[in-house]
PDB file of C-alpha atoms in Angstrom:
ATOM      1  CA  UNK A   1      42.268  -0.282  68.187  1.00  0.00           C
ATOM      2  CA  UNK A   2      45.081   1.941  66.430  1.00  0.00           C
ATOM      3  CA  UNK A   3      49.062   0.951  66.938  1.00  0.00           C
ATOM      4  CA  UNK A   4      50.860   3.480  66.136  1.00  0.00           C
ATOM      5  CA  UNK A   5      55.001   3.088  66.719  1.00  0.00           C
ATOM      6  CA  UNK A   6      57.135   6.218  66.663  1.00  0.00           C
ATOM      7  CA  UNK A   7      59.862   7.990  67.995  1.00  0.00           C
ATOM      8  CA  UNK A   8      58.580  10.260  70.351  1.00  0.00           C
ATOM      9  CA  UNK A   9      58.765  12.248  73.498  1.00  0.00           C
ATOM     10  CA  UNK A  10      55.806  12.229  76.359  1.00  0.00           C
ATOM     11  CA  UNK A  11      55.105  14.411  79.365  1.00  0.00           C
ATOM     12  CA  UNK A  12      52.590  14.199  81.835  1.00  0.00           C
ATOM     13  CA  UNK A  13      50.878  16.979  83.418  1.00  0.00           C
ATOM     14  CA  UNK A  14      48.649  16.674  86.196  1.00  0.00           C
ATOM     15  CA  UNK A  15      48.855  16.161  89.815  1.00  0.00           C
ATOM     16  CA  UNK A  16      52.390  15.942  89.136  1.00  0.00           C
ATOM     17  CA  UNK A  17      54.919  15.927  85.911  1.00  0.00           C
ATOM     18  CA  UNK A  18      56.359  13.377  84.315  1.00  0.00           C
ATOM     19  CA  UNK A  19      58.848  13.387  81.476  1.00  0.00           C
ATOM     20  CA  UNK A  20      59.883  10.465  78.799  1.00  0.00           C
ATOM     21  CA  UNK A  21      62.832  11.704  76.374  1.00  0.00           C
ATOM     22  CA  UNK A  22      63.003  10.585  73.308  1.00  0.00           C
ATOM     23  CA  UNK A  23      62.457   6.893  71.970  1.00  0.00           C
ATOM     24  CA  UNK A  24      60.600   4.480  69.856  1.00  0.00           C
ATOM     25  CA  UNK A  25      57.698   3.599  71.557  1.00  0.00           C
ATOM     26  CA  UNK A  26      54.208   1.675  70.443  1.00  0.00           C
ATOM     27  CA  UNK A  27      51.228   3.866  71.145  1.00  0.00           C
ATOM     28  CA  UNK A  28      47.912   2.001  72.147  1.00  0.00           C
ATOM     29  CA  UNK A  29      44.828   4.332  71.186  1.00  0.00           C
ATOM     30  CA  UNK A  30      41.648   1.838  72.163  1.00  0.00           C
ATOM     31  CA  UNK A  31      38.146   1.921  71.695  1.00  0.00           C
ATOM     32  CA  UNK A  32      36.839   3.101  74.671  1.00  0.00           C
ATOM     33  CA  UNK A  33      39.527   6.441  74.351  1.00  0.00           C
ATOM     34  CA  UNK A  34      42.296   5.152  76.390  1.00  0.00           C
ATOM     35  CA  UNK A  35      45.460   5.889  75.563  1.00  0.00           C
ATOM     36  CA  UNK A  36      49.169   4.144  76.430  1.00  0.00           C
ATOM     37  CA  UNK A  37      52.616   4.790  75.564  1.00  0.00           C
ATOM     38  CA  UNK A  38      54.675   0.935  75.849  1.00  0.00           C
ATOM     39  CA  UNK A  39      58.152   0.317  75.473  1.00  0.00           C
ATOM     40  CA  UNK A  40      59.944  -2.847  74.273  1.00  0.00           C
ATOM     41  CA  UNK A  41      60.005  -4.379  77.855  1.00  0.00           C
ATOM     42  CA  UNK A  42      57.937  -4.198  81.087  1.00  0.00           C
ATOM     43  CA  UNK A  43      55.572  -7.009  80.042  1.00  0.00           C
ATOM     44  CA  UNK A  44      52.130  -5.541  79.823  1.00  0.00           C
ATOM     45  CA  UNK A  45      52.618  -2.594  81.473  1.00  0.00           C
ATOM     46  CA  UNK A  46      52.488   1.170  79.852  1.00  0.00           C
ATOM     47  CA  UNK A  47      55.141   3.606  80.400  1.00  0.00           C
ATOM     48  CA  UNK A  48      52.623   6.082  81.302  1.00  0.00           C
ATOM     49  CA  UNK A  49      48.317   5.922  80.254  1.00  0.00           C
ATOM     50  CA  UNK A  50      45.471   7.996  80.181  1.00  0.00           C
ATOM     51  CA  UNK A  51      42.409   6.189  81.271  1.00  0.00           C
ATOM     52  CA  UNK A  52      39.218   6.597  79.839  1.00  0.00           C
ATOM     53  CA  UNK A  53      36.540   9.073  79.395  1.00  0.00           C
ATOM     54  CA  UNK A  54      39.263  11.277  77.500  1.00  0.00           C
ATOM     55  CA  UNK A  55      39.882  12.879  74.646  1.00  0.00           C
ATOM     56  CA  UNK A  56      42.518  12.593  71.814  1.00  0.00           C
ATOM     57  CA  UNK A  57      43.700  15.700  69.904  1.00  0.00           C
ATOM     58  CA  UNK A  58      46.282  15.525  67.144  1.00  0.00           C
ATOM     59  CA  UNK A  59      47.704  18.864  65.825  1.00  0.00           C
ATOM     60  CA  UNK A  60      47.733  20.914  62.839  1.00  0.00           C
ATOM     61  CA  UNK A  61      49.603  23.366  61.780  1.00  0.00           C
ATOM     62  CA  UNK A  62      52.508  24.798  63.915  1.00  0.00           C
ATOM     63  CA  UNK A  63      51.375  21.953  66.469  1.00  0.00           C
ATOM     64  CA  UNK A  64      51.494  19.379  63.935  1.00  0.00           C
ATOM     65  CA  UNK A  65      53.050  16.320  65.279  1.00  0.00           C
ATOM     66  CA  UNK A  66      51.762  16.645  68.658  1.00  0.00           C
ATOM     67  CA  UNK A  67      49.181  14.513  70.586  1.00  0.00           C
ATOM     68  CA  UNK A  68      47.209  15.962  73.759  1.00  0.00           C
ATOM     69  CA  UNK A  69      45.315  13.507  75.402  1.00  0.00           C
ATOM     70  CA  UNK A  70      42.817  15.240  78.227  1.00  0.00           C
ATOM     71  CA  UNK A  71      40.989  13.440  80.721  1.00  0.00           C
ATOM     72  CA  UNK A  72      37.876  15.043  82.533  1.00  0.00           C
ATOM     73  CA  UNK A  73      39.970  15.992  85.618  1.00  0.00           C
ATOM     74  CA  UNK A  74      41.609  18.122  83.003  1.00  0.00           C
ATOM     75  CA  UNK A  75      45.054  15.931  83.191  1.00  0.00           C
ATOM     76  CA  UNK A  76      47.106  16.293  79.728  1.00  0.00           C
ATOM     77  CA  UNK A  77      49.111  13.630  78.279  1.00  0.00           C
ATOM     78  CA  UNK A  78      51.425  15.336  75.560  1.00  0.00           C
ATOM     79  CA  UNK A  79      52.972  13.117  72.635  1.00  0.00           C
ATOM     80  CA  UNK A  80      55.163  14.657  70.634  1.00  0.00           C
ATOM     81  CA  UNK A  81      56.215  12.724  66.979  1.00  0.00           C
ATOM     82  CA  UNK A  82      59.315  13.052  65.739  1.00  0.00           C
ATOM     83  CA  UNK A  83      58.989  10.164  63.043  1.00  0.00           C
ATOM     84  CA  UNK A  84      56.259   7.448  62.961  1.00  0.00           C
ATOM     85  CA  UNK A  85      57.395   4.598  61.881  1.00  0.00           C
ATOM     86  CA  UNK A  86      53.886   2.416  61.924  1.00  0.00           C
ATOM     87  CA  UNK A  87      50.128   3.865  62.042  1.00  0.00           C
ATOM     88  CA  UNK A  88      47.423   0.783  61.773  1.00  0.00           C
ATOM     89  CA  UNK A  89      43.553   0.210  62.562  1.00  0.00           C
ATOM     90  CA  UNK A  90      42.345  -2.566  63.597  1.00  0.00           C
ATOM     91  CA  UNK A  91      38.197  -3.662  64.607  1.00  0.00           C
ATOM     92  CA  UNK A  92      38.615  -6.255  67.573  1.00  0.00           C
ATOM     93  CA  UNK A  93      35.015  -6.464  68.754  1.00  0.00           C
ATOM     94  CA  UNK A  94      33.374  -7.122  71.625  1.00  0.00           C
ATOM     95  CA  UNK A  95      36.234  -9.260  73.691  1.00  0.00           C
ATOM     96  CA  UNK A  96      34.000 -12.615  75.165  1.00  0.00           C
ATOM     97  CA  UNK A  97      36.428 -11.860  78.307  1.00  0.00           C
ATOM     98  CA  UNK A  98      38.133 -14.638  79.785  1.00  0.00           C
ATOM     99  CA  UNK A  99      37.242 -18.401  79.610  1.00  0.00           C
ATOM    100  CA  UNK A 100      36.182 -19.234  83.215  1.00  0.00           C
ATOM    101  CA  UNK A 101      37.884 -22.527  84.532  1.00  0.00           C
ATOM    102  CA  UNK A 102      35.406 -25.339  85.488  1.00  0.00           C
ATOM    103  CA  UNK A 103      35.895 -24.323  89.337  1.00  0.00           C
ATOM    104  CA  UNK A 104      35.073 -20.483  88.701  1.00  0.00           C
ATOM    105  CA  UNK A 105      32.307 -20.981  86.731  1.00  0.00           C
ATOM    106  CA  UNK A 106      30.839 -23.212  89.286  1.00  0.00           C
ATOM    107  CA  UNK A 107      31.765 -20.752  91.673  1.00  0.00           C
ATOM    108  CA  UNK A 108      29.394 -18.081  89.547  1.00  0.00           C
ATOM    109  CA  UNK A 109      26.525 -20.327  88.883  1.00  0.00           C
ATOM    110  CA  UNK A 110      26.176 -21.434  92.804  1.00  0.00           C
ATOM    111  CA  UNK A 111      27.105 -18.330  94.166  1.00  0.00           C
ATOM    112  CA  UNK A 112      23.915 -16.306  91.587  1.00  0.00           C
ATOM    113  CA  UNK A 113      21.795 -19.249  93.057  1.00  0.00           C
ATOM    114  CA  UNK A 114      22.642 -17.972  96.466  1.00  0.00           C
ATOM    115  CA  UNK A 115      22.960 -14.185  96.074  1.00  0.00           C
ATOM    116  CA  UNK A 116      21.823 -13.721  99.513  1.00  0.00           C
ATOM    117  CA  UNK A 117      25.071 -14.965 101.369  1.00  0.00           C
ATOM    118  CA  UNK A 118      26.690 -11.774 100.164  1.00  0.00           C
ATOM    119  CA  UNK A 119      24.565 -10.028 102.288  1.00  0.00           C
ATOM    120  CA  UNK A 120      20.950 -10.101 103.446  1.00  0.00           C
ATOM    121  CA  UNK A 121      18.429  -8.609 101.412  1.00  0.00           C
ATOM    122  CA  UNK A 122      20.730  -8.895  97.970  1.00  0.00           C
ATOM    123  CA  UNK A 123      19.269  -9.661  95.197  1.00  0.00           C
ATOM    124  CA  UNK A 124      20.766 -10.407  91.634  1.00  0.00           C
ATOM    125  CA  UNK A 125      20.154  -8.777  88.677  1.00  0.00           C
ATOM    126  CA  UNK A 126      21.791 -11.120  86.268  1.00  0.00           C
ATOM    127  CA  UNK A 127      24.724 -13.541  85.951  1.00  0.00           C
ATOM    128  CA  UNK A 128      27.341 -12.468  82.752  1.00  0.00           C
ATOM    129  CA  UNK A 129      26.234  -9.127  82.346  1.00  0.00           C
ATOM    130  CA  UNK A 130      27.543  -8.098  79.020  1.00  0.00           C
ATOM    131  CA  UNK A 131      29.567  -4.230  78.877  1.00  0.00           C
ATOM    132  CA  UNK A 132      31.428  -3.349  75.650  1.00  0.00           C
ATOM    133  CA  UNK A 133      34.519  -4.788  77.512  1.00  0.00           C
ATOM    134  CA  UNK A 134      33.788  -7.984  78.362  1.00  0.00           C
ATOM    135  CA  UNK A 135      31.198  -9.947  81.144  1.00  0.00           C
ATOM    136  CA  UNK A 136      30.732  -8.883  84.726  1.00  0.00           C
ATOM    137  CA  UNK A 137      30.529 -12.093  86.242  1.00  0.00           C
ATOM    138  CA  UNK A 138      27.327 -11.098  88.443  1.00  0.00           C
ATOM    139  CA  UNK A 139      25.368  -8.048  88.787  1.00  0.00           C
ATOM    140  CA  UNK A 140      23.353  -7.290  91.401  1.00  0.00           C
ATOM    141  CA  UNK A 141      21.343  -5.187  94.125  1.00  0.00           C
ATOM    142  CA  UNK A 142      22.251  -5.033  97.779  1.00  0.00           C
ATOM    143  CA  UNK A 143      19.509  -4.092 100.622  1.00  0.00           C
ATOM    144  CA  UNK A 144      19.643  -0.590  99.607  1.00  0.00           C
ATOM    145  CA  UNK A 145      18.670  -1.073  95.871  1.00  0.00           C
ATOM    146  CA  UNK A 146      22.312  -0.006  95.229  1.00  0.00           C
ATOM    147  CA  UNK A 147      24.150  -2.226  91.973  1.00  0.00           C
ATOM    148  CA  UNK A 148      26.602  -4.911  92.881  1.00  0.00           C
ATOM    149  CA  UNK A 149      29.333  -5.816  90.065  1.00  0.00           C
ATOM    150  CA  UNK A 150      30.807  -9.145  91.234  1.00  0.00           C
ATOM    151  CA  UNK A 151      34.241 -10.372  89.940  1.00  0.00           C
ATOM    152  CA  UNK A 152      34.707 -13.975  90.456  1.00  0.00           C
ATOM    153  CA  UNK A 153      38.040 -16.028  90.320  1.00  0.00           C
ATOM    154  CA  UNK A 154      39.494 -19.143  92.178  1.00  0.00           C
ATOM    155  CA  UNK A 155      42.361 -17.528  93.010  1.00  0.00           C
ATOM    156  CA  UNK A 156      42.133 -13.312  93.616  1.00  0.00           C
ATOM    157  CA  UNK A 157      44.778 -11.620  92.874  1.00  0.00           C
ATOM    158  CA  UNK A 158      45.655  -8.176  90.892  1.00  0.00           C
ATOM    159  CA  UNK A 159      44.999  -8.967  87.473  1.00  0.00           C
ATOM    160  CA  UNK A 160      41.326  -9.795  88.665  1.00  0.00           C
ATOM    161  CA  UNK A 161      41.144  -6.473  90.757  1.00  0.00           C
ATOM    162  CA  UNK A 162      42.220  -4.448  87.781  1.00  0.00           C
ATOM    163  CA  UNK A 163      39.940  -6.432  85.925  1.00  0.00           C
ATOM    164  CA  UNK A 164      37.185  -5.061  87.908  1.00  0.00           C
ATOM    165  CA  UNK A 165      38.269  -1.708  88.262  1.00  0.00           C
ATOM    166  CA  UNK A 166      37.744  -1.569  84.695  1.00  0.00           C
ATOM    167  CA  UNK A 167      34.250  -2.997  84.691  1.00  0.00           C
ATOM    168  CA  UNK A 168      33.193  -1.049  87.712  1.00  0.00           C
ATOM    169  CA  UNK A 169      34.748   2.685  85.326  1.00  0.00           C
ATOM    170  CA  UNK A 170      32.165   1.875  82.781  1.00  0.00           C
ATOM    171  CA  UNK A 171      29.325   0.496  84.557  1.00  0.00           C
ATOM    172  CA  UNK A 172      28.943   3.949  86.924  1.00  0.00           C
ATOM    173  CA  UNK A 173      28.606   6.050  83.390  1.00  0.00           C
ATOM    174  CA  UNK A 174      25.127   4.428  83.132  1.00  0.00           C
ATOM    175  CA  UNK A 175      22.564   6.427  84.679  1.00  0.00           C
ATOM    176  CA  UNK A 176      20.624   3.625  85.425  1.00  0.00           C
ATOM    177  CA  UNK A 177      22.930   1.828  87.502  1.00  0.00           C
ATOM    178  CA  UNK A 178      25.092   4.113  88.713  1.00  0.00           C
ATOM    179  CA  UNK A 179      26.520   4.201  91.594  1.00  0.00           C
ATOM    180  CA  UNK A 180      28.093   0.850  91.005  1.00  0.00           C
ATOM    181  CA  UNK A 181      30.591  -0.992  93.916  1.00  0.00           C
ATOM    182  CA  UNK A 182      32.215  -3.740  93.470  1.00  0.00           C
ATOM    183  CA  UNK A 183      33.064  -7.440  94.769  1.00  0.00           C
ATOM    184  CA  UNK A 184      36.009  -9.173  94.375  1.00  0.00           C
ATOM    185  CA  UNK A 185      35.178 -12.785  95.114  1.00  0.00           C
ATOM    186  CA  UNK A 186      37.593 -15.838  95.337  1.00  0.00           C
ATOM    187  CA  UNK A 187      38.376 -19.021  97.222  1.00  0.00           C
ATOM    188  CA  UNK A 188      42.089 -17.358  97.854  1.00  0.00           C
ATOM    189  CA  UNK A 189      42.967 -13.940  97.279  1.00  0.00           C
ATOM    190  CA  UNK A 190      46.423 -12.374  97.685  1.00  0.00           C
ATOM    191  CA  UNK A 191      47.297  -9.649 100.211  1.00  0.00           C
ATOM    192  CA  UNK A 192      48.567  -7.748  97.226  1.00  0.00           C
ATOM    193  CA  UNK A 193      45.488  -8.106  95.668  1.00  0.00           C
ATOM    194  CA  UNK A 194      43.405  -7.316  98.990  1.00  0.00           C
ATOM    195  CA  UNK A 195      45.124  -4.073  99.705  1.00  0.00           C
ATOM    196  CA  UNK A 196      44.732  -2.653  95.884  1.00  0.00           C
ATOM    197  CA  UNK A 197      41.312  -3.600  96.339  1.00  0.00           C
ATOM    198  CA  UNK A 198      40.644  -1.504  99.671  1.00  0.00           C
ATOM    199  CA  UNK A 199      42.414   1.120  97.898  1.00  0.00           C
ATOM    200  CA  UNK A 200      39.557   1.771  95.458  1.00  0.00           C
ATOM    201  CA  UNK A 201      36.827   1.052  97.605  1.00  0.00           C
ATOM    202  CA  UNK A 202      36.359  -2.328  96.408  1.00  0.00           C
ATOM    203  CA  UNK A 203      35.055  -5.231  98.935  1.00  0.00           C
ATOM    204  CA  UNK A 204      37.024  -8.848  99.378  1.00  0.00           C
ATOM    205  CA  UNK A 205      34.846 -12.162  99.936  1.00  0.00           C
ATOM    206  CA  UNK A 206      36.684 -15.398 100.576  1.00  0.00           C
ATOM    207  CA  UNK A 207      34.325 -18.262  98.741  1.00  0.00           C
ATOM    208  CA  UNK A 208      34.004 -21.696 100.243  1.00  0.00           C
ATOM    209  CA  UNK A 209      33.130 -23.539  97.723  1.00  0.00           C
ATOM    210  CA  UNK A 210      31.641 -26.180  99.832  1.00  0.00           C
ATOM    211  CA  UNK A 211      29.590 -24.162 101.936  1.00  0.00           C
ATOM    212  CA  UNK A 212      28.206 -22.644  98.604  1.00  0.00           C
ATOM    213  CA  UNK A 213      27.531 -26.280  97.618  1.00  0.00           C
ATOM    214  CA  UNK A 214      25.186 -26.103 100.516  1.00  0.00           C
ATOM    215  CA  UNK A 215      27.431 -28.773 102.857  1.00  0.00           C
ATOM    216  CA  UNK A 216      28.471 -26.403 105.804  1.00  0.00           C
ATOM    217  CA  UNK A 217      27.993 -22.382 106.322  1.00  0.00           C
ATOM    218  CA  UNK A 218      26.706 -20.653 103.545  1.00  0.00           C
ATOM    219  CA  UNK A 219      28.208 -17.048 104.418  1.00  0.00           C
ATOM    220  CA  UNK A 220      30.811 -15.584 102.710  1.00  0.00           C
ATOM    221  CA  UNK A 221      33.538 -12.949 104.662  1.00  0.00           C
ATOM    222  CA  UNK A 222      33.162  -9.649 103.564  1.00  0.00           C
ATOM    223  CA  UNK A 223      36.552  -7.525 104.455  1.00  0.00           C
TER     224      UNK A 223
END
C-alpha cells in the first residue's frame, strides 16, 4: 500500500464530473490498483475512489505533477500535486479478514454441512476460500453449476454487503469461476443493508440458527 499526503486538486470524469479544489488530502494507492482520495474527517469513507481493475499514471514532463487514474469503462480520476508533503510504501500481506465471532463461525460450519438449504441441487465447493483480499466465507455451486460466494455474519448489514461486493469484483476475473453471484447470509440483516444488496444483484438469506442445528425447518429465505 502507498500513502501519499499532499495538497492537491481532484476531478472526476465519467458518467458525470466532479470537482475537489484544493486541499491536503491522504491518497490511498492499494495493491489490487484502487485508488482513494480521504480527507481528515468522514470516518472511513473516500472523498471520491477509483475501484479496481485500473490503472495509475503519474506524469512527466509538462504533466508532471499530475495523476490519471483510468478504469476499464474508460472513467478518469485526475490528481493534480501541488506539494506532497508524505510519499510511503508499505507490504501488508495477505489480510486473514475478519475474526468470525463464535456464533458466525458456527453459522459457516453448519450452514457448509447443509449447503443444500440454500437451494436444491447446491453443492459446496469449499468453506474459507482464500482471494488475495481476504476469505469468502463459502464457495459454492448452485443447480446450474454456476459459483456461489457466500458472506456470512450474525447480524447483515452494509459493511458485510460491501464486504462482499468486493469479494464477488475479484472472484468473476477468474475464468474458472466466473460468473460469480453472491449471498449475503445472516440471522438479522438491515433494510439498509437489504436494499444495497438488491442493488447489485446480490441475494439476502435470513439464517435460523436453530433450524440449521437441525431442531425445526432447515430452509433458509432467499429474497
Amino acid at each position: 500500500m502507498r500513502l501519499v499526503i499532499a495538497r492537491c486538486s481532484v476531478d472526476y470524469a465519467g458518467r458525470l464530473t466532479a470537482h475537489l479544489p484544493s486541499a491536503p488530502r491522504l491518497i490511498l494507492v492499494k495493491a489490487d490498483g484502487s485508488v482513494s482520495i480521504h480527507a481528515d474527517d468522514r470516518a472511513y469513507k473516500p472523498l471520491n475512489w477509483m475501484s479496481p481493475p485500473c490503472t495509475l499514471k503519474e506524469g512527466s514532463g509538462d504533466d508532471d505533477g499530475v495523476w490519471t487514474v483510468v478504469n476499464k469503462a474508460g472513467e478518469k480520476l485526475i490528481i493534480t500535486m501541488e506539494e506532497i508533503l508524505h510519499d510511503s510504501s508499505h507490504e501488508l500481506g495477505v489480510d486473514p479478514g475478519l475474526i468470525k465471532d463464535g456464533v458466525e463461525a458456527h453459522l459457516q460450519e453448519l450452514l457448509a454441512d447443509r449447503i443444500e438449504t440454500l437451494g436444491e441441487g447446491y453443492s459446496l465447493i469449499r468453506r474459507e476460500y482464500m482471494t488475495a483480499i481476504g476469505p469468502v466465507d463459502i464457495l459454492c455451486r448452485d443447480a446450474d453449476g454456476g459459483t456461489v460466494a457466500v458472506e456470512i455474519k450474525r447480524r447483515g448489514e452494509i459493511d458485510g454487503v460491501e464486504q462482499l461486493t468486493r469479494y464477488l469484483e475479484l472472484l468473476n476475473r477468474d475464468p474458472h469461476l466466473a460468473p460469480v453471484k453472491g449471498v449475503f447470509a445472516a440471522q438479522e440483516i438491515k433494510p439498509q443493508a437489504r436494499v444495497l444488496a438488491t442493488d447489485r444483484g446480490i441475494d439476502c438469506a435470513v439464517l435460523d440458527y436453530d433450524a440449521l442445528r437441525g431442531i425445526e425447518d432447515d430452509k433458509l429465505r432467499l429474497f
